[in-house]
Coordinates of C-alpha atoms and ligand atoms in Angstrom, one line a residue:
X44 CA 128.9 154.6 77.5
X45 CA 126.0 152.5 79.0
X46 CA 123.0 151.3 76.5
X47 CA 119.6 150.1 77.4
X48 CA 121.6 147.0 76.3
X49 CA 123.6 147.0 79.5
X50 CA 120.7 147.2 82.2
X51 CA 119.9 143.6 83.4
X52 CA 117.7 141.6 85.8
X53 CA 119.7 139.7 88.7
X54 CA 118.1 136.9 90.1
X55 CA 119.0 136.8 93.7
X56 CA 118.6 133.6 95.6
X57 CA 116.0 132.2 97.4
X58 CA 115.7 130.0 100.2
X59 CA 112.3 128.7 100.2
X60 CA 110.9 127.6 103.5
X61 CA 107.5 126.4 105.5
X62 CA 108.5 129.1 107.3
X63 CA 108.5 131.6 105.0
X64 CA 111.3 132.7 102.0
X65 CA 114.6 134.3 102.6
X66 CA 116.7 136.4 100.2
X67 CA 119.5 138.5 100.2
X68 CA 122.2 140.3 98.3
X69 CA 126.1 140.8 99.3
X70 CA 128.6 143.4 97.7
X71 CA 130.7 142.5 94.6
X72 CA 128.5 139.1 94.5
X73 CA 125.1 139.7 93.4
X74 CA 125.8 143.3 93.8
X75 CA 128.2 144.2 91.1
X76 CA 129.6 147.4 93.1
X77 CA 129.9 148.3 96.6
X78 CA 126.9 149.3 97.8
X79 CA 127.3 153.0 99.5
X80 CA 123.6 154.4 99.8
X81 CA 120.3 152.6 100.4
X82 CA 116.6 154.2 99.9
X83 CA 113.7 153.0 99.6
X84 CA 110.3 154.7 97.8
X85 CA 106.7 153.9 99.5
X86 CA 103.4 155.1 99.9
X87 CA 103.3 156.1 96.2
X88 CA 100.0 157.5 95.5
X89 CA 98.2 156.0 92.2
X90 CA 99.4 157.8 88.6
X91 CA 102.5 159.0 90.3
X92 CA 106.1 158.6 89.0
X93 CA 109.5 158.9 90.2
X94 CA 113.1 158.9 89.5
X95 CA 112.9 161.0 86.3
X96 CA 116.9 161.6 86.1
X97 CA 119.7 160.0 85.5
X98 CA 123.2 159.6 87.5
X99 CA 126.4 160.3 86.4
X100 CA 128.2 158.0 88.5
X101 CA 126.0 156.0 90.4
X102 CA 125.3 153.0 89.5
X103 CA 122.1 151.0 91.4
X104 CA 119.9 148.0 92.3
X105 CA 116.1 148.5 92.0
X106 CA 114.2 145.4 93.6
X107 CA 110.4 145.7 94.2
X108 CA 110.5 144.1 97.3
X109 CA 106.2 144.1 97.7
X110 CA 104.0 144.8 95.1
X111 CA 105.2 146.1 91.6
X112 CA 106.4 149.2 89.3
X113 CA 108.0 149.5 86.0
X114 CA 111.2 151.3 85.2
X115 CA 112.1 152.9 82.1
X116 CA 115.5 153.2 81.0
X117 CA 116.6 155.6 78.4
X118 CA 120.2 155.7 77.0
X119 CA 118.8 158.5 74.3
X120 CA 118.5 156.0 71.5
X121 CA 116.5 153.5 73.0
X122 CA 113.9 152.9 75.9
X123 CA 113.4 149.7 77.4
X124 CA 110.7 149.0 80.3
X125 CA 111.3 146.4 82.8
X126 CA 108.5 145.4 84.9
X127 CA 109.7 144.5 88.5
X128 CA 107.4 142.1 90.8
X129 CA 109.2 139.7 92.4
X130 CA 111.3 140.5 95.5
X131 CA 114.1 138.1 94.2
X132 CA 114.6 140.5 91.1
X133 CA 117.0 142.9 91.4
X134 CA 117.1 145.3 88.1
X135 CA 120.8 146.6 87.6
X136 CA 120.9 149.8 86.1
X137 CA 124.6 151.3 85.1
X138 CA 125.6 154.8 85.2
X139 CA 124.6 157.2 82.6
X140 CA 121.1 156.3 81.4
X141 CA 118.1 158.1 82.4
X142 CA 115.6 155.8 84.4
X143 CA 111.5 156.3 85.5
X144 CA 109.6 154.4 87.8
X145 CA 105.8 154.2 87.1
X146 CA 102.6 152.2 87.4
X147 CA 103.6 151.6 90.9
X148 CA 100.7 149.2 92.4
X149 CA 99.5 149.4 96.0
X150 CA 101.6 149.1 99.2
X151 CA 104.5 148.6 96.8
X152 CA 107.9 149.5 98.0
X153 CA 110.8 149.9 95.9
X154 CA 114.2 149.7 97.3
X155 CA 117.4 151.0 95.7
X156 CA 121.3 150.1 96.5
X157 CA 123.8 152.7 95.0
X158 CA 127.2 153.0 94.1
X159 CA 128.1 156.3 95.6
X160 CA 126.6 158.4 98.3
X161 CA 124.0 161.3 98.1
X162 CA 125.3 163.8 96.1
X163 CA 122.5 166.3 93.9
X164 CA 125.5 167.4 91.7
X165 CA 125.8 163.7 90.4
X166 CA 122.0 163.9 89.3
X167 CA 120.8 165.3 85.7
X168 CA 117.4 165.6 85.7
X169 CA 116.9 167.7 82.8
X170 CA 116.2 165.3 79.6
X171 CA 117.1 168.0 77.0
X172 CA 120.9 167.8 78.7
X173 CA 120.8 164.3 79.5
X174 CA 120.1 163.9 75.2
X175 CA 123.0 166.7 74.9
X176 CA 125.6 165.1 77.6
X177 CA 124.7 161.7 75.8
X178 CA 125.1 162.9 72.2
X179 CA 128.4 164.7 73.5
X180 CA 129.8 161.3 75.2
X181 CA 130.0 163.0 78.5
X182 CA 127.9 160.4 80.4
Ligands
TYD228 P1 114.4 162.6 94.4 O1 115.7 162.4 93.8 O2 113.6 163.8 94.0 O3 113.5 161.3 94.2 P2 113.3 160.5 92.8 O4 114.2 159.3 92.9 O5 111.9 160.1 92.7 O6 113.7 161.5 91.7 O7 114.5 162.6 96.0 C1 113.6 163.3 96.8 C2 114.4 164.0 97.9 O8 115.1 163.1 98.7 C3 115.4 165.0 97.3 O9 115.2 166.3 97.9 C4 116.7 164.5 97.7 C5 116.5 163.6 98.9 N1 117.4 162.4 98.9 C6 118.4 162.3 99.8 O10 118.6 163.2 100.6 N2 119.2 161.2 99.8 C7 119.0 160.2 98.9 O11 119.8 159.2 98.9 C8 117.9 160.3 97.9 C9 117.7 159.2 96.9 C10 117.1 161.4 98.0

């Protein structure tokens, strides 16, 4: 069962360059799962959140890749808020914790690797049965 504990920044390398930096991320090397499903959140309108769920399954990559948000994770216990601003920061978050994205900052843009494909059934975004599913050891 995933604690707040478990959700780490990766550092993803950087090529720095006259010519401007370069960055990337491969599966099962900085990626710790195969990615199956990209997204990416922009044009967020000031005050606004997102994300206010958790996953059952999937497991992700958040990277600010311009400007900067915050994202709280939740394992029910404990909440932890990482602040992501660098584009070479990729925030891992496990299965089974509830997550928030907030304070987003102008022009930012998020973008998000998963585990698994689309699916709405592997979503819980009720908090009251996220606490429940949690308490119960079902996620
Ligand atoms: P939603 O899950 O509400 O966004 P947030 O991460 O802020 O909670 O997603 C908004 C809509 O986009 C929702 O109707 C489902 C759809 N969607 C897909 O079809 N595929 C995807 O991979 C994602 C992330 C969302």
């Amino acid at each position: 069962m995933a604690t707040v504990s478990d959700v780490k920044i990766i550092e993803l390398p950087r090529f720095l360059d006259a010519r401007g930096n370069l960055s990337f991320a491969e599966n099962f090397k900085q990626v710790p799962f195969e990615i199956k499903r990209t997204y990416w959140i922009y044009d967020v309108p000031g005050g606004e959140n997102r994300g206010g769920h958790a996953y059952k399954e999937n497991e992700e990559l958040i990277i600010a890749l311009s400007g900067a948000f915050d994202v709280i994770v939740d394992d029910g216990k404990d909440k932890k808020t990482f602040t992501l601003n660098r584009s070479y920061y990729a925030l891992y978050v496990p299965k089974g914790l509830w997550r928030e994205m907030e304070n987003f900052s102008t022009n930012s843009f998020a973008l998000e690797f998963g585990s698994s494909h689309y699916d709405k059934d592997d979503y819980i975004r009720d908090y009251n049965q996220f606490l429940k599913m949690k308490s119960d050891e079902e996620v």
